[in-house]
XYZ file of C-alpha atoms in Angstrom:
238
model
C 0.000 0.000 0.000
C 2.929 2.319 0.561
C 3.833 2.104 -3.095
C 0.231 2.866 -4.049
C 0.216 5.975 -1.865
C 3.443 7.178 -3.471
C 1.978 6.755 -6.961
C -1.142 8.723 -6.057
C 0.908 11.481 -4.402
C 3.138 11.716 -7.494
C 0.066 12.049 -9.721
C -1.376 14.804 -7.530
C 1.943 16.643 -7.504
C 2.077 16.500 -11.305
C -1.424 17.947 -11.631
C -0.497 20.838 -9.337
C 2.704 21.497 -11.311
C 0.896 21.297 -14.660
C -1.731 23.776 -13.471
C 0.859 26.270 -12.229
C 3.217 26.401 -15.237
C 3.052 29.274 -17.709
C 0.845 28.713 -20.792
C 2.802 27.450 -23.773
C 5.055 25.140 -21.742
C 3.479 22.022 -23.255
C 3.017 23.352 -26.783
C 5.680 21.004 -28.159
C 8.492 18.694 -27.203
C 10.983 21.491 -27.777
C 10.477 25.244 -27.598
C 9.770 26.943 -30.936
C 12.397 29.163 -32.505
C 12.010 32.714 -31.159
C 10.221 35.053 -33.540
C 12.116 38.153 -34.654
C 9.733 41.092 -34.357
C 9.991 44.515 -35.937
C 7.740 45.764 -33.121
C 7.969 43.175 -30.313
C 5.045 42.868 -27.879
C 5.861 43.123 -24.156
C 5.530 39.364 -23.629
C 8.094 38.567 -26.350
C 11.126 39.076 -24.110
C 14.540 39.327 -25.780
C 14.272 40.141 -29.464
C 16.471 40.175 -32.566
C 15.721 42.162 -35.684
C 14.108 40.213 -38.536
C 15.978 39.385 -41.719
C 15.306 40.225 -45.336
C 15.712 37.943 -48.337
C 16.683 38.035 -51.997
C 16.243 35.587 -54.858
C 17.514 35.539 -58.413
C 15.402 33.322 -60.680
C 16.923 32.016 -63.874
C 15.074 32.000 -67.178
C 15.359 28.733 -69.067
C 13.925 28.296 -72.570
C 11.901 31.481 -72.234
C 10.323 30.532 -68.883
C 11.193 31.444 -65.306
C 12.642 28.562 -63.323
C 10.736 27.189 -60.280
C 12.302 28.493 -57.082
C 11.592 29.757 -53.569
C 12.435 33.039 -51.914
C 12.806 33.312 -48.152
C 14.092 35.538 -45.409
C 17.381 34.525 -43.817
C 15.604 33.748 -40.531
C 12.970 31.606 -42.278
C 10.006 33.677 -41.112
C 8.606 34.018 -44.646
C 8.889 31.677 -47.618
C 7.289 32.155 -51.021
C 7.420 29.465 -53.704
C 7.177 30.155 -57.434
C 5.995 27.664 -60.048
C 7.667 27.239 -63.455
C 6.691 30.178 -65.633
C 5.354 32.148 -62.663
C 6.573 35.449 -64.149
C 6.114 37.299 -67.412
C 9.742 37.321 -68.519
C 9.356 39.319 -71.711
C 12.659 41.083 -72.317
C 14.214 39.636 -69.149
C 17.318 37.518 -68.651
C 16.496 36.788 -64.994
C 13.978 37.788 -62.298
C 14.972 39.357 -59.005
C 12.722 38.947 -55.954
C 13.231 40.936 -52.754
C 11.606 40.349 -49.329
C 11.858 43.179 -46.786
C 10.380 43.511 -43.277
C 8.483 46.790 -43.039
C 9.148 49.456 -40.431
C 7.364 51.180 -38.805
C 4.709 48.545 -38.177
C 1.377 49.322 -39.849
C -1.707 49.438 -37.655
C -4.697 49.270 -40.024
C -8.096 50.112 -38.642
C -10.100 47.010 -37.721
C -7.193 44.574 -38.061
C -4.656 43.100 -35.670
C -1.397 41.766 -37.119
C 0.538 39.140 -35.145
C 3.448 38.885 -37.591
C 5.765 41.401 -39.128
C 4.581 43.041 -42.314
C 6.749 42.113 -45.287
C 7.073 43.755 -48.675
C 7.663 41.270 -51.521
C 8.677 42.777 -54.844
C 9.917 41.440 -58.184
C 11.202 43.140 -61.315
C 8.801 41.136 -63.494
C 4.991 40.717 -63.295
C 3.661 37.645 -61.465
C 1.320 35.645 -63.712
C 0.791 32.447 -61.684
C -0.330 31.910 -58.123
C 2.447 31.377 -55.605
C 2.453 29.641 -52.236
C 3.232 31.890 -49.274
C 4.162 30.593 -45.807
C 4.537 32.881 -42.800
C 5.799 31.880 -39.373
C 4.353 33.504 -36.268
C 5.189 33.589 -32.566
C 3.813 31.253 -29.901
C 3.303 34.282 -27.623
C 0.651 35.676 -29.986
C -2.884 34.607 -30.769
C -3.127 32.371 -33.820
C -3.815 34.375 -36.993
C -7.045 33.722 -38.873
C -5.933 35.093 -42.244
C -3.038 36.465 -44.242
C -3.654 39.980 -45.510
C -2.252 41.596 -48.666
C -2.094 45.223 -49.777
C -0.510 47.224 -52.563
C 0.148 50.099 -50.165
C 0.604 50.360 -46.394
C -2.410 52.669 -46.436
C -4.521 49.746 -47.658
C -6.981 48.492 -48.442
C -5.953 45.110 -47.029
C -7.310 42.065 -48.863
C -8.047 38.980 -46.790
C -6.489 35.755 -48.115
C -7.865 32.465 -46.828
C -5.246 30.303 -45.173
C -4.542 26.633 -45.726
C -4.244 24.003 -43.035
C -0.658 23.628 -41.895
C 0.932 20.524 -40.397
C 3.808 22.531 -38.937
C 3.176 24.439 -35.729
C 3.353 28.237 -35.672
C 3.013 28.652 -39.447
C 0.202 29.820 -41.703
C 0.052 29.682 -45.491
C -1.970 30.885 -48.452
C -1.781 31.416 -52.195
C -1.387 34.783 -53.855
C -1.569 35.937 -57.459
C -0.044 39.328 -56.623
C 2.992 40.600 -54.778
C 2.989 43.485 -52.329
C 2.673 43.872 -48.567
C 1.789 40.795 -46.492
C 0.992 40.209 -42.813
C -0.872 37.536 -40.828
C -3.516 38.454 -38.295
C -7.239 38.659 -37.634
C -10.060 41.203 -37.327
C -9.778 43.256 -34.141
C -13.248 42.088 -33.150
C -11.972 38.485 -33.062
C -9.517 39.087 -30.208
C -10.275 36.473 -27.586
C -8.759 34.186 -25.032
C -9.312 31.107 -27.159
C -5.616 30.544 -27.760
C -4.655 30.929 -24.109
C -7.574 28.717 -23.068
C -6.339 25.930 -25.328
C -2.869 26.273 -23.873
C -4.263 26.010 -20.334
C -6.379 22.943 -21.134
C -3.500 21.009 -22.735
C -1.485 20.505 -19.483
C -4.652 19.315 -17.734
C -5.312 16.724 -20.440
C -1.729 15.470 -20.204
C -1.969 15.300 -16.413
C -5.228 13.314 -16.581
C -3.681 10.832 -19.013
C -0.669 10.314 -16.749
C -2.925 9.824 -13.732
C -4.934 7.241 -15.690
C -1.748 5.341 -16.539
C -0.591 5.428 -12.926
C -3.953 4.278 -11.587
C -4.095 1.488 -14.164
C -0.805 0.177 -12.780
C -2.040 0.021 -9.195
C -4.116 -3.214 -9.551
C -1.173 -4.907 -11.254
C 1.138 -3.895 -8.422
C -1.347 -5.193 -5.836
C -1.787 -8.498 -7.689
C 1.970 -8.990 -7.783
C 2.244 -8.412 -4.054
C -0.547 -10.850 -3.113
C 1.181 -14.039 -4.356
C 4.336 -12.972 -2.553
C 2.402 -12.504 0.712
C 0.542 -15.796 0.246
C 3.828 -17.588 -0.312
C 5.215 -16.003 2.832
C 2.251 -17.220 4.908
C 2.605 -20.789 3.602
C 6.293 -20.834 4.513
C 5.463 -19.608 8.020
C 2.773 -22.282 8.473
C 5.156 -25.019 7.325
C 7.773 -23.827 9.845
C 5.186 -23.958 12.667
C 4.125 -27.518 11.716
C 7.720 -28.645 11.886
C-alpha cells in the first residue's frame, strides 16, 4: 500500500505542477524558434531584428525557373511555379523580401506577424504559395492579408491548413505587402484557453496510466504474501 500511496501522491503533484506552469510550456516537445519582431510585444522578451531575403530566378527556354524566396531567418517563404513570371525582355527575375518598419496598424485589423514587402522586377502571372511563421506568444492568426500600399486596403487571403506548428500559409496571385492576423473584433482568449487545457489533459492521461498500474502492483504483491504465509505455516508444523 505504501507504493500505491506514493503513486497517487506523485500524480497529484504533477497535476499541481501542470496547473501552475506558464501557458505554452506544453506546446511542443521542444520550444519553438524565437520570432524576430519589428515591433515586439511586451511578452516577447529578448528580441532580434528580422531578416530580409533576396532571390535571383533564372530563365530557361523562355520561362522562369521554379524556385523559392525566403528571409534569412525563415520567417517568410514564397514558392514560385515554373513560368510564374512574365519574362518578356528579361534575362532573370529578381525577388526581394523586406520587413516593413514602422509597423502598420490598419483600422479594424490586428497583425501578429511582421509586415513584409515582396517585390519582383517582373509581373507575377501564376499563383504562388506563401508561408509565414508567427510567434507562440501571440494569438493564432485567422488570415493572411495583402495590400498594394501600407495605407490599404488590405485584402483577406484564406489560409490553408498547416501541419507545422506556428506557421500559416496561403496562395497569392499578386505581390505586395503581407501580414498575418485577424479582425480586431476576433480578439479572444481562445488561444490561451487551449494552452491552459492542454497541461490538464496530459496530467489526466498520466494519472490514468498510474492508476491502471495500481491493480497490477497489488496483484503482484498478493502471491508474494501468500507464499510467505505458507512458509510460516510449514515452519510452525515442523
